[in-house]
PDB file of C-alpha atoms in Angstrom:
ATOM      1  CA  MET A  15      92.933 117.384 122.576  1.00 42.00           C
ATOM      2  CA  GLY A  16      91.415 114.807 123.335  1.00 50.00           C
ATOM      3  CA  SER A  17      89.703 114.823 126.882  1.00 55.00           C
ATOM      4  CA  PHE A  18      90.294 111.926 129.297  1.00 59.00           C
ATOM      5  CA  TYR A  19      89.338 112.168 133.274  1.00 59.00           C
ATOM      6  CA  ALA A  20      91.687 109.619 133.868  1.00 63.00           C
ATOM      7  CA  TYR A  21      95.115 110.224 135.254  1.00 81.00           C
ATOM      8  CA  ASP A  22      96.791 106.748 134.364  1.00 91.00           C
ATOM      9  CA  PHE A  23      97.075 104.155 131.452  1.00 93.00           C
ATOM     10  CA  GLU A  24      98.532 101.085 129.721  1.00 95.00           C
ATOM     11  CA  PHE A  25     100.574 101.040 126.400  1.00 97.00           C
ATOM     12  CA  ASP A  26     101.322  97.157 124.957  1.00 97.00           C
ATOM     13  CA  GLY A  27     100.822  95.671 128.713  1.00 95.00           C
ATOM     14  CA  VAL A  28     102.932  98.385 130.532  1.00 97.00           C
ATOM     15  CA  SER A  29     101.411 100.801 133.060  1.00 95.00           C
ATOM     16  CA  SER A  30     102.426 104.482 132.931  1.00 95.00           C
ATOM     17  CA  GLN A  31     102.877 104.367 136.901  1.00 94.00           C
ATOM     18  CA  MET A  32     105.992 102.219 136.172  1.00 95.00           C
ATOM     19  CA  PHE A  33     107.623 106.362 135.171  1.00 95.00           C
ATOM     20  CA  ASP A  34     105.232 107.909 137.249  1.00 94.00           C
ATOM     21  CA  LEU A  35     103.721 109.373 134.498  1.00 94.00           C
ATOM     22  CA  LYS A  36     100.183 110.855 134.076  1.00 92.00           C
ATOM     23  CA  ILE A  37      97.327 111.618 131.398  1.00 91.00           C
ATOM     24  CA  ILE A  38      97.435 115.806 131.889  1.00 86.00           C
ATOM     25  CA  SER A  39      96.727 118.903 130.146  1.00 68.00           C
ATOM     26  CA  PHE A  40      98.174 122.403 129.488  1.00 54.00           C
ATOM     27  CA  GLU A  41      94.757 123.269 128.485  1.00 51.00           C
ATOM     28  CA  ASP A  42      92.959 126.022 130.800  1.00 44.00           C
ATOM     29  CA  GLY A  43      89.880 124.880 132.763  1.00 41.00           C
ATOM     30  CA  GLY A  44      87.386 126.665 130.236  1.00 38.00           C
ATOM     31  CA  LEU A  45      85.667 124.833 127.602  1.00 36.00           C
ATOM     32  CA  PHE A  46      87.179 122.689 124.965  1.00 37.00           C
ATOM     33  CA  ASN A  47      86.376 120.300 121.721  1.00 44.00           C
ATOM     34  CA  GLY A  48      87.232 116.609 121.964  1.00 45.00           C
ATOM     35  CA  ILE A  49      87.146 114.357 119.370  1.00 50.00           C
ATOM     36  CA  GLY A  50      84.595 112.217 117.956  1.00 52.00           C
ATOM     37  CA  SER A  51      85.027 108.851 117.199  1.00 56.00           C
ATOM     38  CA  SER A  52      83.864 107.879 113.491  1.00 57.00           C
ATOM     39  CA  ASN A  53      82.998 110.225 111.448  1.00 65.00           C
ATOM     40  CA  ILE A  54      81.115 109.930 108.492  1.00 70.00           C
ATOM     41  CA  ASN A  55      81.050 110.879 104.830  1.00 74.00           C
ATOM     42  CA  ILE A  56      77.860 111.244 103.145  1.00 80.00           C
ATOM     43  CA  ILE A  57      77.576 110.458  99.575  1.00 81.00           C
ATOM     44  CA  THR A  58      74.948 112.040  96.947  1.00 82.00           C
ATOM     45  CA  GLN A  59      74.333 112.582  93.640  1.00 86.00           C
ATOM     46  CA  GLN A  60      72.752 116.171  92.161  1.00 84.00           C
ATOM     47  CA  VAL A  61      70.442 115.651  89.092  1.00 80.00           C
ATOM     48  CA  LEU A  62      69.301 118.444  87.087  1.00 78.00           C
ATOM     49  CA  ARG A  63      65.879 119.693  87.545  1.00 71.00           C
ATOM     50  CA  LYS A  64      65.516 117.648  91.086  1.00 75.00           C
ATOM     51  CA  SER A  65      65.832 119.573  94.312  1.00 77.00           C
ATOM     52  CA  LYS A  66      66.579 116.766  96.773  1.00 82.00           C
ATOM     53  CA  PRO A  67      69.788 115.242  96.172  1.00 83.00           C
ATOM     54  CA  TYR A  68      70.011 110.998  95.957  1.00 81.00           C
ATOM     55  CA  PHE A  69      71.446 109.287  98.807  1.00 77.00           C
ATOM     56  CA  LEU A  70      74.072 107.078  97.907  1.00 75.00           C
ATOM     57  CA  GLY A  71      75.508 105.844 101.225  1.00 71.00           C
ATOM     58  CA  ARG A  72      78.335 106.835 103.542  1.00 65.00           C
ATOM     59  CA  THR A  73      81.557 105.845 104.179  1.00 69.00           C
ATOM     60  CA  GLN A  74      83.164 105.851 107.951  1.00 64.00           C
ATOM     61  CA  GLU A  75      86.427 107.825 108.207  1.00 65.00           C
ATOM     62  CA  PRO A  76      89.460 105.905 107.620  1.00 77.00           C
ATOM     63  CA  VAL A  77      90.766 105.837 111.567  1.00 83.00           C
ATOM     64  CA  LEU A  78      90.222 107.266 114.771  1.00 87.00           C
ATOM     65  CA  GLU A  79      92.734 109.723 115.776  1.00 88.00           C
ATOM     66  CA  PHE A  80      93.573 112.322 118.449  1.00 88.00           C
ATOM     67  CA  LYS A  81      96.150 113.745 120.899  1.00 91.00           C
ATOM     68  CA  LEU A  82      97.451 113.014 124.052  1.00 91.00           C
ATOM     69  CA  THR A  83      99.471 114.672 126.885  1.00 93.00           C
ATOM     70  CA  PHE A  84     101.321 113.069 129.916  1.00 94.00           C
ATOM     71  CA  GLY A  85     104.194 113.784 132.053  1.00 93.00           C
ATOM     72  CA  ARG A  86     104.964 113.889 135.437  1.00 93.00           C
ATOM     73  CA  ALA A  87     105.476 116.868 138.740  1.00 91.00           C
ATOM     74  CA  HIS A  88     109.464 116.386 138.249  1.00 93.00           C
ATOM     75  CA  PRO A  89     111.696 116.692 135.156  1.00 95.00           C
ATOM     76  CA  ILE A  90     112.218 113.695 132.796  1.00 95.00           C
ATOM     77  CA  SER A  91     115.933 112.737 132.515  1.00 95.00           C
ATOM     78  CA  ALA A  92     117.457 112.138 129.072  1.00 93.00           C
ATOM     79  CA  GLU A  93     118.057 108.661 130.202  1.00 95.00           C
ATOM     80  CA  GLU A  94     114.465 108.493 131.061  1.00 95.00           C
ATOM     81  CA  ARG A  95     113.208 109.693 128.210  1.00 94.00           C
ATOM     82  CA  SER A  96     114.970 107.203 126.204  1.00 95.00           C
ATOM     83  CA  ILE A  97     113.168 104.192 127.837  1.00 96.00           C
ATOM     84  CA  ILE A  98     109.878 106.178 127.617  1.00 96.00           C
ATOM     85  CA  SER A  99     110.312 106.434 123.902  1.00 96.00           C
ATOM     86  CA  LYS A 100     111.892 102.752 123.092  1.00 96.00           C
ATOM     87  CA  TRP A 101     108.164 101.616 125.023  1.00 97.00           C
ATOM     88  CA  LEU A 102     106.165 104.146 123.494  1.00 97.00           C
ATOM     89  CA  PHE A 103     107.154 105.085 119.827  1.00 96.00           C
ATOM     90  CA  GLY A 104     108.327 103.917 116.593  1.00 92.00           C
ATOM     91  CA  ARG A 105     106.647 100.146 117.580  1.00 94.00           C
ATOM     92  CA  ALA A 106     106.492  97.853 114.561  1.00 95.00           C
ATOM     93  CA  ASN A 107     102.973  97.143 114.746  1.00 96.00           C
ATOM     94  CA  TYR A 108      99.896  98.384 116.090  1.00 96.00           C
ATOM     95  CA  LYS A 109      99.726  98.116 119.792  1.00 97.00           C
ATOM     96  CA  LYS A 110      96.613  98.163 122.416  1.00 96.00           C
ATOM     97  CA  LEU A 111      96.303 101.451 124.675  1.00 96.00           C
ATOM     98  CA  HIS A 112      94.232 101.124 127.543  1.00 94.00           C
ATOM     99  CA  ILE A 113      92.949 104.783 129.564  1.00 91.00           C
ATOM    100  CA  LEU A 114      92.119 104.070 132.661  1.00 88.00           C
ATOM    101  CA  GLN A 115      89.086 105.408 133.730  1.00 85.00           C
ATOM    102  CA  ASP A 116      85.584 104.020 134.584  1.00 81.00           C
ATOM    103  CA  ASP A 117      83.850 104.404 131.602  1.00 79.00           C
ATOM    104  CA  LEU A 118      86.209 102.677 129.030  1.00 82.00           C
ATOM    105  CA  LEU A 119      86.930  99.811 131.316  1.00 81.00           C
ATOM    106  CA  GLY A 120      87.495  96.846 129.169  1.00 83.00           C
ATOM    107  CA  ALA A 121      87.950  99.092 126.095  1.00 90.00           C
ATOM    108  CA  TYR A 122      91.021  99.889 124.361  1.00 94.00           C
ATOM    109  CA  PHE A 123      92.689 101.245 121.273  1.00 94.00           C
ATOM    110  CA  ASN A 124      94.897  99.699 119.019  1.00 96.00           C
ATOM    111  CA  CYS A 125      97.515 102.441 117.688  1.00 96.00           C
ATOM    112  CA  PHE A 126     100.370 103.634 117.318  1.00 97.00           C
ATOM    113  CA  LEU A 127     101.649 106.696 119.274  1.00 97.00           C
ATOM    114  CA  THR A 128     103.496 109.055 116.143  1.00 96.00           C
ATOM    115  CA  ASN A 129     104.719 112.360 116.032  1.00 96.00           C
ATOM    116  CA  PRO A 130     106.197 112.701 119.979  1.00 95.00           C
ATOM    117  CA  GLU A 131     107.083 116.698 121.457  1.00 94.00           C
ATOM    118  CA  PRO A 132     108.681 116.901 124.481  1.00 94.00           C
ATOM    119  CA  MET A 133     107.253 119.961 126.272  1.00 93.00           C
ATOM    120  CA  TYR A 134     109.551 121.740 128.678  1.00 94.00           C
ATOM    121  CA  ILE A 135     109.273 123.910 131.403  1.00 92.00           C
ATOM    122  CA  GLY A 136     112.169 126.306 131.824  1.00 92.00           C
ATOM    123  CA  GLY A 137     114.157 124.212 129.791  1.00 92.00           C
ATOM    124  CA  VAL A 138     113.653 121.330 131.787  1.00 94.00           C
ATOM    125  CA  ASN A 139     111.271 118.353 129.967  1.00 95.00           C
ATOM    126  CA  TYR A 140     108.133 117.169 132.238  1.00 94.00           C
ATOM    127  CA  ALA A 141     106.105 115.821 129.355  1.00 94.00           C
ATOM    128  CA  PHE A 142     104.857 114.658 125.957  1.00 95.00           C
ATOM    129  CA  GLN A 143     102.291 115.266 123.507  1.00 94.00           C
ATOM    130  CA  VAL A 144     101.793 112.803 120.682  1.00 95.00           C
ATOM    131  CA  ASN A 145      98.880 111.935 118.146  1.00 94.00           C
ATOM    132  CA  VAL A 146      97.087 108.586 118.863  1.00 93.00           C
ATOM    133  CA  VAL A 147      96.882 107.247 115.473  1.00 93.00           C
ATOM    134  CA  CYS A 148      94.225 103.827 115.245  1.00 93.00           C
ATOM    135  CA  ASP A 149      93.589 101.134 112.516  1.00 91.00           C
ATOM    136  CA  SER A 150      89.867 101.787 112.156  1.00 88.00           C
ATOM    137  CA  PRO A 151      87.328 104.770 113.149  1.00 86.00           C
ATOM    138  CA  PHE A 152      86.707 102.839 116.712  1.00 88.00           C
ATOM    139  CA  ALA A 153      87.856 101.291 120.080  1.00 91.00           C
ATOM    140  CA  TYR A 154      87.473  97.851 121.150  1.00 93.00           C
ATOM    141  CA  ARG A 155      86.311  95.934 123.656  1.00 92.00           C
ATOM    142  CA  ASP A 156      88.710  92.994 124.850  1.00 89.00           C
ATOM    143  CA  LYS A 157      87.826  89.778 122.889  1.00 90.00           C
ATOM    144  CA  LYS A 158      84.823  88.073 123.757  1.00 93.00           C
ATOM    145  CA  ILE A 159      84.840  84.190 123.835  1.00 94.00           C
ATOM    146  CA  VAL A 160      81.897  82.249 123.745  1.00 95.00           C
ATOM    147  CA  PHE A 161      82.709  77.941 124.510  1.00 94.00           C
ATOM    148  CA  THR A 162      80.250  75.880 122.891  1.00 93.00           C
ATOM    149  CA  ASN A 163      79.672  71.954 123.650  1.00 90.00           C
ATOM    150  CA  ALA A 164      77.761  70.445 121.268  1.00 83.00           C
ATOM    151  CA  GLY A 165      76.041  67.258 122.748  1.00 84.00           C
ATOM    152  CA  ASN A 166      73.018  66.322 119.927  1.00 81.00           C
ATOM    153  CA  VAL A 167      72.504  70.594 119.075  1.00 89.00           C
ATOM    154  CA  TRP A 168      74.292  73.412 120.438  1.00 94.00           C
ATOM    155  CA  ARG A 169      71.605  76.655 120.826  1.00 94.00           C
ATOM    156  CA  GLN A 170      72.286  80.034 122.262  1.00 95.00           C
ATOM    157  CA  THR A 171      71.759  83.904 121.982  1.00 96.00           C
ATOM    158  CA  ILE A 172      75.057  85.524 121.254  1.00 96.00           C
ATOM    159  CA  TYR A 173      74.717  89.497 121.940  1.00 95.00           C
ATOM    160  CA  ASN A 174      77.126  91.527 120.009  1.00 95.00           C
ATOM    161  CA  ASN A 175      76.669  94.820 121.452  1.00 93.00           C
ATOM    162  CA  SER A 176      79.247  96.845 118.900  1.00 91.00           C
ATOM    163  CA  SER A 177      78.680 100.543 118.047  1.00 86.00           C
ATOM    164  CA  GLU A 178      78.585  99.861 113.972  1.00 83.00           C
ATOM    165  CA  GLU A 179      76.112  98.528 112.078  1.00 83.00           C
ATOM    166  CA  ALA A 180      78.190  96.600 110.114  1.00 86.00           C
ATOM    167  CA  TYR A 181      78.647  92.600 110.374  1.00 93.00           C
ATOM    168  CA  THR A 182      81.421  91.123 112.954  1.00 95.00           C
ATOM    169  CA  TYR A 183      83.285  88.419 111.627  1.00 96.00           C
ATOM    170  CA  PRO A 184      84.127  86.024 114.344  1.00 97.00           C
ATOM    171  CA  LEU A 185      86.648  83.228 114.779  1.00 98.00           C
ATOM    172  CA  LEU A 186      85.206  80.058 114.993  1.00 97.00           C
ATOM    173  CA  THR A 187      87.184  76.869 116.307  1.00 97.00           C
ATOM    174  CA  TYR A 188      86.138  73.167 116.554  1.00 97.00           C
ATOM    175  CA  THR A 189      86.994  69.774 117.787  1.00 96.00           C
ATOM    176  CA  LEU A 190      84.732  66.802 116.621  1.00 95.00           C
ATOM    177  CA  LYS A 191      84.566  64.432 119.398  1.00 93.00           C
ATOM    178  CA  ALA A 192      82.852  60.808 119.843  1.00 90.00           C
ATOM    179  CA  GLY A 193      80.428  60.020 122.114  1.00 86.00           C
ATOM    180  CA  ALA A 194      77.667  57.954 123.396  1.00 80.00           C
ATOM    181  CA  GLY A 195      76.596  55.486 120.354  1.00 80.00           C
ATOM    182  CA  VAL A 196      78.840  57.764 118.410  1.00 87.00           C
ATOM    183  CA  THR A 197      82.364  56.438 116.686  1.00 88.00           C
ATOM    184  CA  ALA A 198      83.416  59.124 114.821  1.00 93.00           C
ATOM    185  CA  THR A 199      82.160  62.479 113.553  1.00 93.00           C
ATOM    186  CA  ASP A 200      83.187  64.080 110.358  1.00 95.00           C
ATOM    187  CA  GLY A 201      81.000  67.507 109.839  1.00 95.00           C
ATOM    188  CA  ILE A 202      79.760  70.582 111.524  1.00 96.00           C
ATOM    189  CA  ILE A 203      77.103  73.087 110.877  1.00 97.00           C
ATOM    190  CA  PHE A 204      77.519  76.866 112.022  1.00 97.00           C
ATOM    191  CA  ARG A 205      73.627  78.422 111.846  1.00 96.00           C
ATOM    192  CA  LYS A 206      72.397  81.440 112.379  1.00 97.00           C
ATOM    193  CA  TYR A 207      68.512  82.123 112.671  1.00 96.00           C
ATOM    194  CA  ILE A 208      66.611  85.586 111.953  1.00 92.00           C
ATOM    195  CA  ASP A 209      64.390  85.176 115.176  1.00 91.00           C
ATOM    196  CA  ASN A 210      64.706  83.559 118.886  1.00 91.00           C
ATOM    197  CA  THR A 211      61.979  80.670 117.513  1.00 92.00           C
ATOM    198  CA  TYR A 212      65.044  78.858 115.890  1.00 93.00           C
ATOM    199  CA  THR A 213      62.607  78.197 112.934  1.00 90.00           C
ATOM    200  CA  GLY A 214      62.418  79.527 109.501  1.00 89.00           C
ATOM    201  CA  THR A 215      64.820  81.579 107.456  1.00 94.00           C
ATOM    202  CA  TYR A 216      68.658  80.898 107.988  1.00 96.00           C
ATOM    203  CA  SER A 217      72.069  80.967 107.040  1.00 96.00           C
ATOM    204  CA  ASP A 218      74.425  78.084 107.770  1.00 96.00           C
ATOM    205  CA  THR A 219      78.275  77.827 107.653  1.00 97.00           C
ATOM    206  CA  ARG A 220      79.400  73.920 107.323  1.00 97.00           C
ATOM    207  CA  LEU A 221      82.570  71.796 106.777  1.00 96.00           C
ATOM    208  CA  PHE A 222      81.952  68.741 105.820  1.00 96.00           C
ATOM    209  CA  PRO A 223      82.838  65.869 105.175  1.00 95.00           C
ATOM    210  CA  LEU A 224      86.246  66.061 107.463  1.00 96.00           C
ATOM    211  CA  GLY A 225      88.560  63.518 108.837  1.00 94.00           C
ATOM    212  CA  ASP A 226      86.975  61.370 111.696  1.00 94.00           C
ATOM    213  CA  ASN A 227      86.907  63.779 115.043  1.00 94.00           C
ATOM    214  CA  SER A 228      89.078  66.568 113.607  1.00 94.00           C
ATOM    215  CA  SER A 229      89.704  70.135 114.535  1.00 96.00           C
ATOM    216  CA  GLY A 230      90.268  73.291 113.253  1.00 97.00           C
ATOM    217  CA  SER A 231      89.032  76.558 112.888  1.00 97.00           C
ATOM    218  CA  ILE A 232      87.606  79.163 110.848  1.00 98.00           C
ATOM    219  CA  ASN A 233      88.661  82.604 110.689  1.00 98.00           C
ATOM    220  CA  ASN A 234      85.734  84.738 108.780  1.00 97.00           C
ATOM    221  CA  ASP A 235      87.771  88.315 109.375  1.00 95.00           C
ATOM    222  CA  THR A 236      91.037  87.015 107.297  1.00 95.00           C
ATOM    223  CA  GLN A 237      88.673  83.844 105.755  1.00 96.00           C
ATOM    224  CA  VAL A 238      91.251  81.504 106.504  1.00 97.00           C
ATOM    225  CA  ILE A 239      90.011  77.959 107.409  1.00 97.00           C
ATOM    226  CA  THR A 240      92.165  75.163 109.029  1.00 96.00           C
ATOM    227  CA  GLY A 241      90.833  71.592 109.617  1.00 95.00           C
ATOM    228  CA  THR A 242      91.616  68.024 108.387  1.00 95.00           C
ATOM    229  CA  PRO A 243      89.516  67.112 105.104  1.00 95.00           C
ATOM    230  CA  ALA A 244      88.065  63.824 104.441  1.00 94.00           C
ATOM    231  CA  PRO A 245      90.801  61.620 102.185  1.00 94.00           C
ATOM    232  CA  GLY A 246      91.299  62.829  98.579  1.00 95.00           C
ATOM    233  CA  LEU A 247      89.301  66.277  99.077  1.00 95.00           C
ATOM    234  CA  THR A 248      90.635  69.669  99.788  1.00 96.00           C
ATOM    235  CA  ILE A 249      89.556  71.808 102.812  1.00 96.00           C
ATOM    236  CA  LEU A 250      88.037  74.312 100.373  1.00 95.00           C
ATOM    237  CA  GLN A 251      85.620  71.390  99.078  1.00 96.00           C
ATOM    238  CA  CYS A 252      84.437  70.765 102.418  1.00 96.00           C
ATOM    239  CA  PHE A 253      83.178  74.635 102.913  1.00 97.00           C
ATOM    240  CA  SER A 254      79.981  75.731 102.129  1.00 96.00           C
ATOM    241  CA  LYS A 255      81.332  78.982 100.909  1.00 95.00           C
ATOM    242  CA  ASN A 256      79.285  80.900 103.536  1.00 97.00           C
ATOM    243  CA  TRP A 257      81.617  83.060 106.201  1.00 97.00           C
ATOM    244  CA  PHE A 258      80.039  83.094 109.226  1.00 98.00           C
ATOM    245  CA  LYS A 259      79.066  86.749 110.436  1.00 96.00           C
ATOM    246  CA  LEU A 260      76.890  88.676 113.276  1.00 97.00           C
ATOM    247  CA  ASP A 261      74.786  91.025 113.254  1.00 95.00           C
ATOM    248  CA  PRO A 262      74.390  93.842 115.685  1.00 93.00           C
ATOM    249  CA  GLY A 263      72.424  93.073 118.777  1.00 94.00           C
ATOM    250  CA  ALA A 264      70.948  89.427 119.293  1.00 95.00           C
ATOM    251  CA  ASN A 265      71.920  86.526 117.395  1.00 96.00           C
ATOM    252  CA  PHE A 266      70.377  83.462 117.332  1.00 97.00           C
ATOM    253  CA  ILE A 267      73.370  80.224 117.026  1.00 97.00           C
ATOM    254  CA  GLU A 268      72.934  76.805 116.220  1.00 96.00           C
ATOM    255  CA  ILE A 269      76.074  74.093 115.959  1.00 96.00           C
ATOM    256  CA  TRP A 270      74.816  70.576 114.708  1.00 95.00           C
ATOM    257  CA  VAL A 271      77.572  67.679 114.285  1.00 95.00           C
ATOM    258  CA  HIS A 272      77.421  65.122 111.699  1.00 95.00           C
ATOM    259  CA  LYS A 273      77.496  61.301 112.693  1.00 93.00           C
ATOM    260  CA  LYS A 274      79.986  59.790 110.345  1.00 92.00           C
ATOM    261  CA  GLY A 275      78.075  56.687 108.090  1.00 89.00           C
ATOM    262  CA  VAL A 276      74.296  58.303 108.817  1.00 89.00           C
ATOM    263  CA  ASP A 277      72.278  60.947 107.756  1.00 87.00           C
ATOM    264  CA  ASP A 278      72.004  62.486 110.938  1.00 90.00           C
ATOM    265  CA  TRP A 279      73.538  65.617 111.932  1.00 92.00           C
ATOM    266  CA  LEU A 280      73.360  64.871 116.219  1.00 90.00           C
ATOM    267  CA  GLY A 281      76.785  64.186 117.087  1.00 92.00           C
ATOM    268  CA  TYR A 282      79.243  65.976 119.499  1.00 93.00           C
ATOM    269  CA  SER A 283      81.978  68.460 119.440  1.00 94.00           C
ATOM    270  CA  GLU A 284      83.446  71.245 121.128  1.00 95.00           C
ATOM    271  CA  GLY A 285      84.959  74.463 120.764  1.00 96.00           C
ATOM    272  CA  THR A 286      84.475  78.388 120.534  1.00 97.00           C
ATOM    273  CA  ILE A 287      82.834  81.354 118.763  1.00 97.00           C
ATOM    274  CA  GLU A 288      85.063  84.317 119.418  1.00 97.00           C
ATOM    275  CA  PHE A 289      84.912  87.950 118.150  1.00 96.00           C
ATOM    276  CA  GLN A 290      85.585  91.592 119.264  1.00 93.00           C
ATOM    277  CA  GLU A 291      82.917  94.479 119.919  1.00 94.00           C
ATOM    278  CA  ARG A 292      83.406  97.728 117.964  1.00 91.00           C
ATOM    279  CA  LEU A 293      83.231 101.266 120.111  1.00 90.00           C
ATOM    280  CA  LYS A 294      82.658 104.818 119.103  1.00 83.00           C
ATOM    281  CA  VAL A 295      84.096 105.981 122.133  1.00 78.00           C
ATOM    282  CA  GLY A 296      85.913 109.453 120.540  1.00 59.00           C
ATOM    283  CA  GLY A 297      88.691 111.049 122.389  1.00 51.00           C
TER     284      GLY A 297
END
């Protein structure tokens, strides 16, 4: 079963304290095994007369799963059991599960609670044991939002502290604005450099040309773009076809905004860069 030292949890924004429920264990106090997060399958291929197999890569386990037991010191009535079951089980979508202990503050599991098993002592229900089935091999930190306000050019280092080595694809929002000496802006570039000198190799995610002083978003995870294109164009015709992504660790970001009618990328905008860090915390 999952190993937690906290007593309280929250599911779908509702605290277990509302029902006086605590995370408990019916095990003894001896050694037991927890569940490690994000196990991997190693893919290799053996070749005739080669003693060392070729390494082809690895895949993450599909999802994180672990058991959770919770209950209370006094009996759970049939009516309370019905209310608790409605809250926790058979939900239509993944819900956030927060385990309220120090090393998991700000982290949550996006999950279903499945296979509920009421646990009885002397024929009286005191607890439940459930399977926690997550939507990925990871837990998540709460959404991180970086606010951007580009006047001429916006530059900032964004840290992605995910435990996973893969890219993180953020949601970008933007509002193009007029400003000092600028009557209209009609394009934006989100640029990522490979080092903190902000020179050399970079990758661009660009929307241009857009409608005057327009606003919209680029969801790089779901690959959905919103915004107002210039007359006669579609939003995809304005897009550079390069999805913006954050590497693990430091990312050196610039934002450039185009002044309408001139070859000048020193305009004004505001917006956000939103993303979630993934954690290998286990259970």
